Short mmCIF file of C-alpha atoms and ligand atoms in Angstrom, two decimals:
data_model
loop_
_atom_site.label_atom_id
_atom_site.label_comp_id
_atom_site.label_asym_id
_atom_site.label_seq_id
_atom_site.Cartn_x
_atom_site.Cartn_y
_atom_site.Cartn_z
CA MET A 17 0.02 0.01 -0.05
CA ALA A 18 1.31 3.45 -0.87
CA LYS A 19 -0.26 6.63 0.46
CA ILE A 20 -0.99 9.53 -1.78
CA HIS A 21 -0.98 13.04 -0.21
CA ILE A 22 -3.63 15.21 -1.92
CA PRO A 23 -2.80 18.94 -1.64
CA THR A 24 -5.56 21.32 -0.53
CA PRO A 25 -6.39 22.81 -3.83
CA LEU A 26 -7.14 19.24 -5.32
CA ARG A 27 -9.09 17.84 -2.49
CA GLN A 28 -12.35 19.10 -3.80
CA TYR A 29 -11.90 16.69 -6.74
CA ALA A 30 -11.04 13.71 -4.36
CA ASP A 31 -14.04 13.71 -2.18
CA LYS A 32 -12.27 16.11 0.24
CA HIS A 33 -9.71 13.30 1.09
CA ALA A 34 -6.27 14.49 2.22
CA THR A 35 -4.72 11.18 1.63
CA VAL A 36 -5.74 8.22 -0.53
CA GLU A 37 -4.33 4.71 -0.17
CA VAL A 38 -3.62 2.66 -3.29
CA ASN A 39 -2.25 -0.64 -4.14
CA ALA A 40 0.19 -0.31 -7.06
CA GLY A 41 3.70 -1.40 -8.13
CA THR A 42 4.73 1.89 -9.59
CA VAL A 43 4.19 5.65 -9.21
CA GLY A 44 2.31 5.76 -12.52
CA GLU A 45 0.06 2.88 -11.47
CA ALA A 46 -0.71 4.55 -8.25
CA LEU A 47 -1.67 7.77 -10.00
CA THR A 48 -3.97 5.80 -12.44
CA GLY A 49 -5.52 4.17 -9.52
CA LEU A 50 -6.04 7.53 -7.91
CA VAL A 51 -7.72 9.05 -10.96
CA SER A 52 -9.99 5.98 -11.54
CA LYS A 53 -11.16 6.32 -7.97
CA HIS A 54 -11.52 10.07 -8.38
CA PRO A 55 -12.18 10.81 -12.01
CA ASP A 56 -12.57 14.56 -11.43
CA LEU A 57 -8.86 14.67 -10.61
CA ARG A 58 -7.88 13.51 -14.10
CA ARG A 59 -7.94 16.71 -16.00
CA HIS A 60 -6.03 18.49 -13.24
CA LEU A 61 -3.13 15.93 -13.28
CA TYR A 62 -3.10 14.83 -16.89
CA THR A 63 -3.10 16.47 -20.33
CA ASP A 64 -5.67 15.30 -23.03
CA GLU A 65 -2.70 13.18 -24.38
CA GLY A 66 -2.52 11.38 -20.97
CA LYS A 67 0.75 12.97 -19.95
CA LEU A 68 1.37 14.36 -16.49
CA ARG A 69 0.90 18.21 -16.58
CA ALA A 70 4.11 20.22 -16.31
CA PHE A 71 2.86 22.26 -13.47
CA VAL A 72 2.08 19.20 -11.33
CA ASN A 73 5.10 17.77 -9.60
CA VAL A 74 5.01 14.24 -8.08
CA TYR A 75 7.30 13.27 -5.27
CA LEU A 76 8.11 9.78 -4.04
CA ASN A 77 8.89 10.38 -0.36
CA ASP A 78 11.11 13.42 -0.56
CA GLU A 79 12.34 12.91 -3.97
CA ASP A 80 11.08 14.39 -7.38
CA ILE A 81 10.13 11.40 -9.58
CA ARG A 82 11.66 13.32 -12.51
CA TYR A 83 15.10 12.39 -10.90
CA LEU A 84 14.03 8.78 -10.23
CA GLN A 85 12.48 6.69 -12.96
CA LYS A 86 9.61 9.01 -13.38
CA GLU A 87 6.23 7.30 -13.50
CA GLY A 88 7.90 3.94 -13.77
CA THR A 89 9.48 4.34 -10.34
CA ALA A 90 8.85 1.23 -8.34
CA LEU A 91 6.84 1.50 -4.98
CA LYS A 92 7.72 -0.11 -1.75
CA ASP A 93 5.27 -0.75 1.00
CA ASN A 94 4.48 2.45 3.20
CA ASP A 95 5.98 4.67 0.42
CA SER A 96 4.36 8.08 0.32
CA ILE A 97 3.54 9.99 -2.89
CA SER A 98 2.88 13.74 -2.80
CA ILE A 99 1.34 15.80 -5.62
CA VAL A 100 2.70 19.29 -5.37
CA PRO A 101 0.90 21.81 -7.63
CA SER A 102 2.23 25.39 -7.83
CA ILE A 103 0.02 27.60 -5.71
CA ALA A 104 -0.26 31.31 -6.09
CA GLY A 105 -1.50 32.16 -2.47
CA GLY A 106 0.07 35.04 -0.82
CA SER A 107 -1.95 37.55 0.99
CA GLN A 108 -4.33 38.35 -1.68
CA ASP A 109 -7.75 40.01 -1.27
CA ILE A 110 -10.58 38.34 -2.88
CA ASP A 111 -11.21 40.97 -5.60
CA GLU A 112 -7.53 41.42 -6.50
CA VAL A 113 -7.41 37.78 -7.48
CA ALA A 114 -10.53 38.15 -9.45
CA ASN A 115 -8.90 40.82 -11.53
CA LEU A 116 -6.10 38.61 -12.27
CA ARG A 117 -7.92 35.74 -13.67
CA ILE A 118 -9.66 35.45 -16.99
CA VAL A 119 -12.86 33.43 -16.86
CA GLU A 120 -13.08 30.77 -19.46
CA LEU A 121 -16.63 30.82 -20.59
CA ASN A 122 -16.08 28.37 -23.42
CA SER A 123 -15.87 25.40 -21.14
CA ALA A 124 -19.16 24.05 -20.11
CA LEU A 125 -18.02 22.83 -16.82
CA PRO A 126 -17.04 25.62 -14.40
CA THR A 127 -13.35 24.85 -13.59
CA CYS A 128 -13.35 26.81 -10.31
CA CYS A 129 -16.04 28.22 -8.15
CA CYS A 130 -14.44 29.74 -5.26
CA PRO A 131 -14.73 33.37 -3.86
CA ALA A 132 -10.98 33.77 -3.85
CA CYS A 133 -10.52 33.09 -7.49
CA CYS A 134 -13.81 33.95 -9.14
CA CYS A 135 -15.66 36.62 -7.29
CA MET B 21 26.76 22.47 4.18
CA ALA B 22 26.08 25.91 5.44
CA THR B 23 25.92 28.04 2.38
CA THR B 24 26.84 31.79 2.41
CA THR B 25 25.54 34.03 -0.12
CA ASP B 26 27.29 37.17 -1.48
CA VAL B 27 25.68 39.53 1.06
CA ARG B 28 27.78 42.64 0.79
CA GLY B 29 29.42 42.88 4.12
CA GLU B 30 30.70 46.46 4.36
CA PRO B 31 31.84 47.02 7.95
CA ALA B 32 29.15 48.79 9.93
CA THR B 33 29.77 49.81 13.42
CA LEU B 34 27.16 49.93 16.28
CA ASN B 35 26.80 52.78 18.71
CA ASN B 36 26.09 52.37 22.39
CA ASP B 37 22.38 52.51 21.85
CA GLU B 38 22.47 49.83 19.19
CA ILE B 39 24.70 47.66 21.49
CA LEU B 40 22.19 47.79 24.23
CA ARG B 41 19.34 47.14 21.74
CA TYR B 42 20.87 44.12 20.26
CA SER B 43 22.49 42.75 23.36
CA ARG B 44 20.51 39.51 23.25
CA HIS B 45 22.06 38.87 19.92
CA LEU B 46 25.41 40.10 20.83
CA ILE B 47 25.70 37.64 23.65
CA MET B 48 24.93 34.54 21.48
CA PRO B 49 27.93 33.06 19.43
CA GLU B 50 25.88 32.58 16.39
CA VAL B 51 25.30 36.25 15.95
CA GLY B 52 27.78 38.22 18.22
CA MET B 53 29.27 41.62 17.17
CA GLU B 54 30.33 40.33 13.88
CA GLY B 55 26.88 38.96 12.96
CA GLN B 56 25.05 42.19 14.20
CA GLN B 57 27.34 44.21 11.91
CA LYS B 58 26.50 42.01 9.00
CA LEU B 59 22.87 42.56 9.76
CA LYS B 60 23.28 46.29 9.83
CA ALA B 61 25.22 46.25 6.56
CA ALA B 62 22.56 44.00 4.86
CA ARG B 63 20.00 45.36 2.34
CA VAL B 64 16.78 43.36 2.08
CA LEU B 65 14.13 44.03 -0.33
CA CYS B 66 10.60 42.88 0.66
CA ILE B 67 8.02 42.59 -2.19
CA GLY B 68 4.58 43.34 -0.77
CA ALA B 69 3.57 44.84 2.67
CA GLY B 70 0.61 42.37 3.17
CA GLY B 71 0.20 39.14 4.90
CA LEU B 72 3.69 37.70 4.52
CA GLY B 73 5.39 41.11 4.21
CA SER B 74 4.00 42.18 7.72
CA PRO B 75 5.74 39.74 10.01
CA LEU B 76 8.71 39.52 7.70
CA ALA B 77 9.41 43.24 7.75
CA LEU B 78 8.55 43.56 11.55
CA TYR B 79 11.04 40.97 12.50
CA LEU B 80 13.79 42.11 10.22
CA ALA B 81 13.46 45.68 11.32
CA ALA B 82 13.48 44.50 15.03
CA ALA B 83 16.55 42.29 14.43
CA GLY B 84 18.58 45.03 13.15
CA VAL B 85 18.71 44.57 9.36
CA GLY B 86 20.19 47.94 8.36
CA THR B 87 18.45 48.54 5.07
CA LEU B 88 14.94 47.46 4.29
CA GLY B 89 13.28 48.10 1.00
CA MET B 90 9.51 47.62 0.61
CA VAL B 91 7.56 47.53 -2.62
CA ASP B 92 3.78 48.05 -2.50
CA PHE B 93 1.26 50.43 -3.98
CA ASP B 94 -1.84 49.13 -2.22
CA VAL B 95 -4.05 50.79 0.31
CA VAL B 96 -5.12 49.35 3.77
CA ASP B 97 -8.69 47.93 3.90
CA TYR B 98 -10.75 46.27 6.60
CA THR B 99 -10.33 42.70 5.18
CA ASN B 100 -6.56 43.04 5.49
CA LEU B 101 -6.67 43.44 9.28
CA GLN B 102 -7.40 39.81 9.96
CA ARG B 103 -3.84 38.77 9.01
CA GLN B 104 -1.68 41.90 7.99
CA ILE B 105 -0.61 42.67 11.52
CA ILE B 106 1.67 45.60 10.53
CA HIS B 107 -1.49 47.63 9.87
CA THR B 108 -4.04 48.78 12.56
CA THR B 109 -7.73 49.66 12.26
CA ALA B 110 -6.76 53.36 12.24
CA ASP B 111 -4.64 52.76 9.16
CA VAL B 112 -7.68 51.71 6.98
CA GLY B 113 -7.62 53.90 3.86
CA ARG B 114 -3.85 54.71 4.28
CA LYS B 115 -1.24 53.69 1.84
CA LYS B 116 0.25 50.39 3.10
CA LEU B 117 3.82 51.66 2.75
CA GLU B 118 2.96 54.68 4.93
CA SER B 119 1.29 52.51 7.55
CA ALA B 120 4.00 49.87 7.50
CA GLY B 121 6.82 52.56 7.60
CA ASP B 122 5.49 54.09 10.73
CA LYS B 123 5.46 50.73 12.56
CA LEU B 124 8.83 49.79 11.40
CA LYS B 125 10.49 53.13 12.38
CA ALA B 126 8.68 53.02 15.69
CA ILE B 127 10.29 49.69 16.39
CA ASN B 128 13.67 50.51 15.19
CA PRO B 129 14.59 54.09 14.48
CA PHE B 130 17.96 53.03 13.20
CA LEU B 131 16.33 51.30 10.23
CA ASN B 132 17.05 52.74 6.88
CA LEU B 133 13.68 52.22 5.25
CA ARG B 134 13.33 52.60 1.49
CA LYS B 135 9.78 52.83 0.27
CA PHE B 136 9.04 52.01 -3.33
CA GLU B 137 5.35 52.89 -4.06
CA THR B 138 4.94 51.06 -7.35
CA LYS B 139 4.01 47.88 -8.84
CA LEU B 140 6.91 45.56 -9.48
CA THR B 141 7.27 45.31 -13.21
CA SER B 142 9.60 43.86 -15.84
CA GLU B 143 10.83 47.42 -16.41
CA ASN B 144 11.79 48.23 -12.81
CA ALA B 145 12.62 44.99 -11.25
CA LEU B 146 16.28 44.48 -12.29
CA GLU B 147 17.28 48.01 -11.31
CA LEU B 148 15.52 47.75 -7.96
CA PHE B 149 16.96 44.27 -7.06
CA ARG B 150 20.55 45.49 -7.92
CA GLN B 151 20.34 47.78 -4.99
CA PHE B 152 19.72 45.01 -2.43
CA ASP B 153 21.49 41.78 -1.31
CA ILE B 154 18.43 39.55 -0.67
CA VAL B 155 14.79 39.65 -2.05
CA ALA B 156 11.98 38.26 0.01
CA ASP B 157 8.92 37.35 -2.11
CA GLY B 158 5.72 38.04 -0.35
CA THR B 159 3.59 38.27 -3.38
CA ASP B 160 0.38 36.38 -4.26
CA ASN B 161 0.13 35.69 -7.89
CA PHE B 162 1.92 33.68 -10.54
CA ALA B 163 2.90 36.67 -12.81
CA THR B 164 4.85 38.41 -10.01
CA ARG B 165 6.23 35.18 -8.70
CA TYR B 166 7.81 34.33 -12.08
CA LEU B 167 8.93 37.98 -12.44
CA VAL B 168 10.66 37.89 -8.94
CA ASN B 169 12.30 34.57 -9.72
CA ASP B 170 13.71 35.51 -13.09
CA ALA B 171 14.84 38.94 -11.90
CA CYS B 172 16.55 37.25 -8.87
CA VAL B 173 18.37 34.76 -11.19
CA LEU B 174 19.30 37.51 -13.72
CA THR B 175 20.79 39.71 -10.83
CA GLY B 176 22.17 36.97 -8.85
CA LYS B 177 20.13 37.73 -5.64
CA PRO B 178 18.66 34.89 -3.40
CA ASN B 179 14.94 34.68 -3.52
CA VAL B 180 13.52 33.98 0.07
CA TYR B 181 10.10 32.50 -1.00
CA GLY B 182 6.87 31.93 0.82
CA SER B 183 3.41 31.09 -0.30
CA ILE B 184 0.18 30.40 1.50
CA PHE B 185 -3.17 28.76 0.54
CA ARG B 186 -5.89 28.49 3.25
CA PHE B 187 -4.11 26.59 5.93
CA GLU B 188 -1.17 25.34 3.95
CA GLY B 189 2.09 27.06 3.18
CA GLN B 190 5.35 26.55 1.28
CA ALA B 191 8.78 28.03 1.93
CA SER B 192 12.15 27.75 0.31
CA VAL B 193 15.20 29.84 -0.82
CA PHE B 194 15.61 29.96 -4.51
CA ALA B 195 18.12 31.32 -7.02
CA THR B 196 21.27 31.10 -4.92
CA LYS B 197 24.44 30.30 -6.99
CA GLU B 198 24.46 26.65 -6.23
CA GLY B 199 20.69 26.06 -5.65
CA PRO B 200 17.58 25.59 -7.65
CA CYS B 201 15.15 28.41 -8.68
CA TYR B 202 11.35 28.45 -8.75
CA ARG B 203 11.48 27.44 -12.39
CA CYS B 204 13.47 24.48 -11.68
CA LEU B 205 10.42 23.35 -9.81
CA TYR B 206 7.80 24.79 -12.07
CA PRO B 207 9.20 25.90 -15.43
CA GLU B 208 5.90 27.26 -16.42
CA PRO B 209 2.67 28.46 -14.78
CA PRO B 210 -0.53 26.53 -15.10
CA PRO B 211 -2.90 27.77 -17.74
CA PRO B 212 -5.50 30.07 -16.22
CA GLY B 213 -8.43 27.86 -16.86
CA LEU B 214 -6.90 25.01 -15.14
CA VAL B 215 -5.34 26.57 -12.02
CA PRO B 216 -5.84 23.90 -9.47
CA SER B 217 -7.70 26.04 -7.11
CA CYS B 218 -9.91 26.17 -4.09
CA ALA B 219 -13.46 25.12 -3.40
CA GLU B 220 -13.33 27.82 -0.74
CA GLY B 221 -10.84 30.65 -0.86
CA GLY B 222 -9.50 32.54 1.96
CA VAL B 223 -6.50 32.06 4.33
CA LEU B 224 -6.20 31.25 7.91
CA GLY B 225 -5.06 34.59 9.47
CA ILE B 226 -2.18 33.13 11.41
CA LEU B 227 -0.63 31.32 8.41
CA PRO B 228 1.08 34.19 6.86
CA GLY B 229 2.55 34.85 10.30
CA LEU B 230 3.92 31.37 10.42
CA VAL B 231 5.27 31.49 6.88
CA GLY B 232 6.34 35.11 6.94
CA VAL B 233 8.47 34.45 10.16
CA MET B 234 10.05 31.49 8.36
CA GLN B 235 11.06 33.73 5.47
CA ALA B 236 12.52 36.20 8.02
CA THR B 237 14.45 33.36 9.64
CA GLU B 238 15.91 32.45 6.30
CA VAL B 239 16.85 35.94 5.49
CA ILE B 240 18.69 36.34 8.84
CA LYS B 241 20.56 33.04 8.34
CA LEU B 242 21.64 34.01 4.82
CA ILE B 243 22.99 37.21 6.14
CA LEU B 244 24.77 35.70 9.08
CA GLY B 245 25.95 32.69 6.97
CA LYS B 246 24.90 30.40 9.76
CA GLY B 247 22.80 27.26 9.97
CA GLU B 248 21.21 25.21 7.08
CA PRO B 249 19.24 27.54 4.76
CA LEU B 250 16.22 26.14 2.88
CA ILE B 251 18.29 25.99 -0.32
CA GLY B 252 17.31 22.99 -2.37
CA ARG B 253 14.47 22.10 -0.05
CA LEU B 254 10.85 22.92 -0.15
CA LEU B 255 9.19 23.13 3.20
CA LEU B 256 5.42 22.15 3.16
CA ILE B 257 3.54 23.46 6.19
CA ASP B 258 0.18 22.00 7.13
CA ALA B 259 -1.22 24.19 9.92
CA LEU B 260 -4.36 22.13 10.45
CA GLY B 261 -2.38 18.90 11.05
CA MET B 262 0.61 21.03 12.32
CA LYS B 263 2.79 18.84 10.22
CA PHE B 264 5.83 19.90 8.36
CA ARG B 265 7.16 17.88 5.43
CA GLU B 266 10.33 18.57 3.37
CA LEU B 267 10.85 17.84 -0.32
CA LYS B 268 14.22 17.77 -2.04
CA LEU B 269 14.61 20.38 -4.89
CA ARG B 270 17.35 20.08 -7.49
CA LYS B 271 18.90 22.46 -9.74
CA ASN B 272 17.60 21.45 -13.12
CA PRO B 273 20.25 21.57 -15.85
CA ASP B 274 17.45 22.26 -18.33
CA CYS B 275 15.91 25.04 -16.35
CA PRO B 276 14.87 27.88 -18.65
CA ALA B 277 16.12 30.44 -16.17
CA CYS B 278 19.12 29.07 -14.24
CA GLY B 279 19.98 25.89 -16.29
CA THR B 280 23.19 25.46 -18.36
CA HIS B 281 21.57 26.91 -21.51
CA PRO B 282 19.03 29.44 -20.21
CA THR B 283 16.39 30.83 -22.54
CA VAL B 284 15.23 33.46 -20.06
CA THR B 285 17.93 36.14 -20.62
CA LYS B 286 15.80 39.10 -19.95
CA LEU B 287 12.52 39.86 -18.27
CA ILE B 288 9.43 39.25 -20.34
CA ASP B 289 5.73 40.17 -20.17
CA TYR B 290 4.75 37.97 -17.14
CA ASN B 291 0.97 38.79 -17.47
CA GLU B 292 0.96 37.40 -20.91
CA PHE B 293 3.34 34.52 -19.83
CA CYS B 294 0.65 33.58 -17.21
CA GLY B 295 -2.20 33.99 -19.63
CA ILE B 296 -3.64 37.13 -18.12
CA ARG B 297 -4.73 39.44 -20.74
CA GLY B 298 -4.57 42.87 -19.37
CA GLU B 299 -7.69 44.65 -18.47
CA GLU B 300 -9.98 42.21 -20.25
CA LYS B 301 -13.32 42.05 -18.64
CA PRO B 302 -13.99 38.63 -17.22
CA VAL B 303 -17.67 38.80 -17.93
CA GLU B 304 -18.84 38.21 -21.48
CA SER B 305 -20.99 41.16 -22.54
CA SER B 306 -23.55 38.99 -24.05
CA VAL B 307 -24.69 37.80 -20.63
CA SER B 308 -28.02 39.40 -19.87
CA GLU B 309 -27.70 41.60 -16.69
CA ILE B 310 -30.19 42.94 -14.21
CA GLN B 311 -29.53 45.75 -11.67
CA VAL B 312 -30.15 45.27 -8.00
CA GLU B 313 -32.87 48.15 -7.93
CA GLU B 314 -34.77 46.44 -10.77
CA LEU B 315 -34.57 43.04 -8.97
CA LYS B 316 -35.91 44.50 -5.73
CA ARG B 317 -38.76 46.31 -7.50
CA ARG B 318 -39.83 43.19 -9.35
CA LEU B 319 -39.68 41.01 -6.29
CA ASP B 320 -41.63 43.57 -4.23
CA ALA B 321 -44.21 43.59 -7.08
CA GLY B 322 -44.61 39.78 -6.70
CA GLU B 323 -43.21 38.86 -10.02
CA PRO B 324 -42.41 35.16 -10.12
CA LEU B 325 -38.70 35.47 -10.53
CA PHE B 326 -36.40 32.61 -9.43
CA VAL B 327 -33.38 33.82 -7.56
CA LEU B 328 -30.49 31.36 -7.87
CA ASP B 329 -27.49 31.85 -5.54
CA VAL B 330 -24.29 30.19 -6.76
CA ARG B 331 -22.09 30.88 -3.92
CA GLU B 332 -20.83 28.33 -1.36
CA PRO B 333 -22.93 27.33 1.68
CA HIS B 334 -20.66 29.10 4.22
CA GLU B 335 -21.04 32.27 2.17
CA TYR B 336 -24.80 31.84 2.32
CA GLN B 337 -24.54 31.87 6.06
CA ILE B 338 -22.82 35.27 6.03
CA CYS B 339 -25.78 36.91 4.20
CA ASN B 340 -28.28 35.98 1.53
CA ILE B 341 -31.37 37.37 -0.15
CA GLY B 342 -33.25 34.15 0.15
CA GLY B 343 -32.16 32.68 -3.23
CA HIS B 344 -32.02 28.92 -4.04
CA LEU B 345 -28.57 27.80 -3.26
CA ILE B 346 -26.63 25.82 -5.85
CA PRO B 347 -22.74 26.39 -5.62
CA LEU B 348 -21.43 26.98 -9.12
CA GLY B 349 -19.31 23.90 -8.98
CA ASP B 350 -22.41 21.76 -8.30
CA LEU B 351 -24.52 23.50 -11.04
CA PRO B 352 -23.88 20.89 -13.85
CA LYS B 353 -25.17 18.01 -11.86
CA ARG B 354 -27.97 19.88 -10.15
CA VAL B 355 -29.25 21.74 -13.07
CA HIS B 356 -32.39 19.56 -13.19
CA GLU B 357 -33.49 21.41 -9.92
CA LEU B 358 -34.19 24.41 -12.21
CA ASP B 359 -37.20 25.11 -14.30
CA SER B 360 -36.08 26.37 -17.71
CA SER B 361 -39.57 27.86 -18.40
CA ARG B 362 -39.01 30.34 -15.46
CA GLU B 363 -37.24 33.49 -15.44
CA ILE B 364 -34.11 33.15 -13.42
CA VAL B 365 -31.87 35.73 -11.90
CA ALA B 366 -28.44 34.28 -10.78
CA HIS B 367 -26.18 36.07 -8.34
CA CYS B 368 -23.01 35.53 -6.34
CA ARG B 369 -20.77 37.78 -4.28
CA SER B 370 -19.68 40.32 -6.97
CA GLY B 371 -21.11 38.96 -10.19
CA VAL B 372 -18.28 37.04 -11.65
CA ARG B 373 -19.22 33.48 -10.67
CA SER B 374 -22.85 34.06 -11.51
CA ALA B 375 -21.88 35.21 -14.95
CA LYS B 376 -20.30 31.86 -15.46
CA ALA B 377 -23.51 30.32 -14.17
CA VAL B 378 -25.62 32.29 -16.52
CA ALA B 379 -23.31 31.31 -19.57
CA PHE B 380 -23.47 27.67 -18.56
CA LEU B 381 -27.32 27.77 -18.20
CA ARG B 382 -27.65 29.40 -21.60
CA GLN B 383 -25.43 26.62 -23.17
CA ALA B 384 -27.76 24.19 -21.35
CA GLY B 385 -30.84 25.63 -23.19
CA PHE B 386 -32.16 28.15 -20.58
CA ARG B 387 -33.46 31.21 -22.34
CA LYS B 388 -34.57 33.66 -19.57
CA VAL B 389 -31.54 33.89 -17.21
CA HIS B 390 -30.06 37.16 -16.08
CA ASN B 391 -26.93 37.90 -14.09
CA LEU B 392 -27.36 40.09 -11.01
CA ALA B 393 -24.74 42.93 -11.82
CA GLY B 394 -22.45 43.55 -8.84
CA GLY B 395 -23.88 40.66 -6.94
CA ILE B 396 -24.90 40.75 -3.32
CA LEU B 397 -22.26 43.39 -2.74
CA ALA B 398 -24.40 45.73 -4.88
CA TRP B 399 -27.51 44.74 -3.00
CA ALA B 400 -25.87 45.59 0.21
CA ASP B 401 -24.67 48.92 -1.14
CA ARG B 402 -27.90 50.01 -2.93
CA VAL B 403 -30.77 48.09 -1.54
CA ASP B 404 -30.24 46.99 1.93
CA PRO B 405 -27.36 48.83 3.67
CA LYS B 406 -27.91 46.59 6.84
CA MET B 407 -26.59 43.55 4.98
CA PRO B 408 -23.02 42.61 5.98
CA LYS B 409 -20.39 42.70 3.18
CA TYR B 410 -17.36 40.39 2.93
ZN1 ZN C 517 16.08 27.05 -12.26
#
C-alpha cells in the first residue's frame, strides 16, 4: 500500500480526502489508480494526451520522480507519494485575485467556483 | 553544508544605543558583534507589505537589518486586518507603505527604510533588485512570482520564497548560486483555466505569520551565513495537522532560467506568460444583466422571478437574499433542480461566478436567465445597507 497526499487545492476533486491509499507497483500505476477512484482529478493531473501536466510535480517520499524513474519508479510498502501543484496564494484580497484571472466561458464545466478566484 | 551568499558585508559599526538594543543577539555566539554588523550592513528587499510582508518586515526591522526596501502600492482595507498585522484599524484607507513605515520606524529608528510605491514590473525589477542583497517574495500571484524569480536569477540575488493557501504554506530559498530556482520546480505556470484552485478561498489569519516568520528566519540565516538554509528544500506546512514535510529540490540543468543553456535572458511580459490578458473584462458582455434596484422592484411587485444563489454554503450563512442555493461547481449535476420555463436571476458575491453560471445555463438551453450585476455586494450597497459585506 502506498499513500498519496492530496494537496488542499485538489481535495475538492477527491471527495475532500487529504490522503488516498492505493495498491500499486509503480508511481504511474498509483496515480492511475487514484484518478480511476476520483475521475474529477484526471484533468487536473493529466493532459488530454495522458501526460502528467508540467505544473504538477510528483514526489516519492522526499524525491522528485523526474530524478528517479519518473512514472515507472517502483513502489515499496509504506511509500508516500505527494502531488505538489504550484500555488499562487500570498496575502491576496478576494477581488485582487478576481482581476488577475480570466474566466473561460467556453468550457461548459466551471473549472473553479471559489470566492478567492472568481468573485 | 552551510551556504553563504554574497551579502555585501561592508563594515558597519554599532553605537552604544544599538549595542544595548541588540544585546540578546550580541551575547549569542551565532550572531555576536560580527553577525550584528553583518545584519546592519545588509540590504533586504521585501516585495509586498501584506500578509507575508507584515511579520517579515517587523522581525527584520527589530533584528537590526540595516536597510529594508519595501515595494507596495496598495491601500489598507478592513479585510486586510485579519492577517496583515503591521496595519491597524486606524490605518484603513492609508497607503500600506505609509502605515508599515510608521510601525517599522517605531520599532527601530536605526532602520534605513526605502519605500517604493510602485507595482513591481519587468521594467523596474532589475534596477531595483541590484540595490539589494536579498529579495523576500511576499507576493500572491503567478505573474509576480515568475517575475521575482527571473529577476533574482538575472541579478544573482537569493529569493526567499513563501506562499500560502488556506491553511497550507510553502517556503524555500531559490536562486542562490548553487541552488535551484522556482522555475527548476515549475518551469511554466498553469494555464489560467486550469489553476488547481480552491473550493473555498481565504486564508487562515495566522498562516502568513507562520510562513512570513520562516522567511524572516531564512533571510537572517543567509545574512549571518549560519545554519542550514532552505536551499534545495521545499518546506510544506500544514497548519491544521501542524505537520511539516520537506521535499528535495534539485537545480535542473534544463531550467529555462538558471540551467546550463538558459532561454530566459531578460525579463518578459509576465501577465501574458501567465495567460492574463491585461484589463480584459472577465464577464462576457452577451450575458444578460439585471440591476439590483430592478430586482428589488420586481420582487416587491410579486413577480415570479426565481433567484439562484451560486455561492458556497458558508457564504450563504454570512448573508443572503433568500435565493435557491446551488454552488457554481455543483450546477452541472444539479441543473435539473431548475425550471427552464421560469425567469431566473443568478447572483454571487460580486457577479463573476454568476456570470459563469448564466453562460453555462444558456448553453444548457435556458433562455430567460440574467446575471445580477455587482452581486450581493451591490445589493448591500444600494438596496439593503444593513446587509453585511465580506
Ligand atoms: Zn532554475
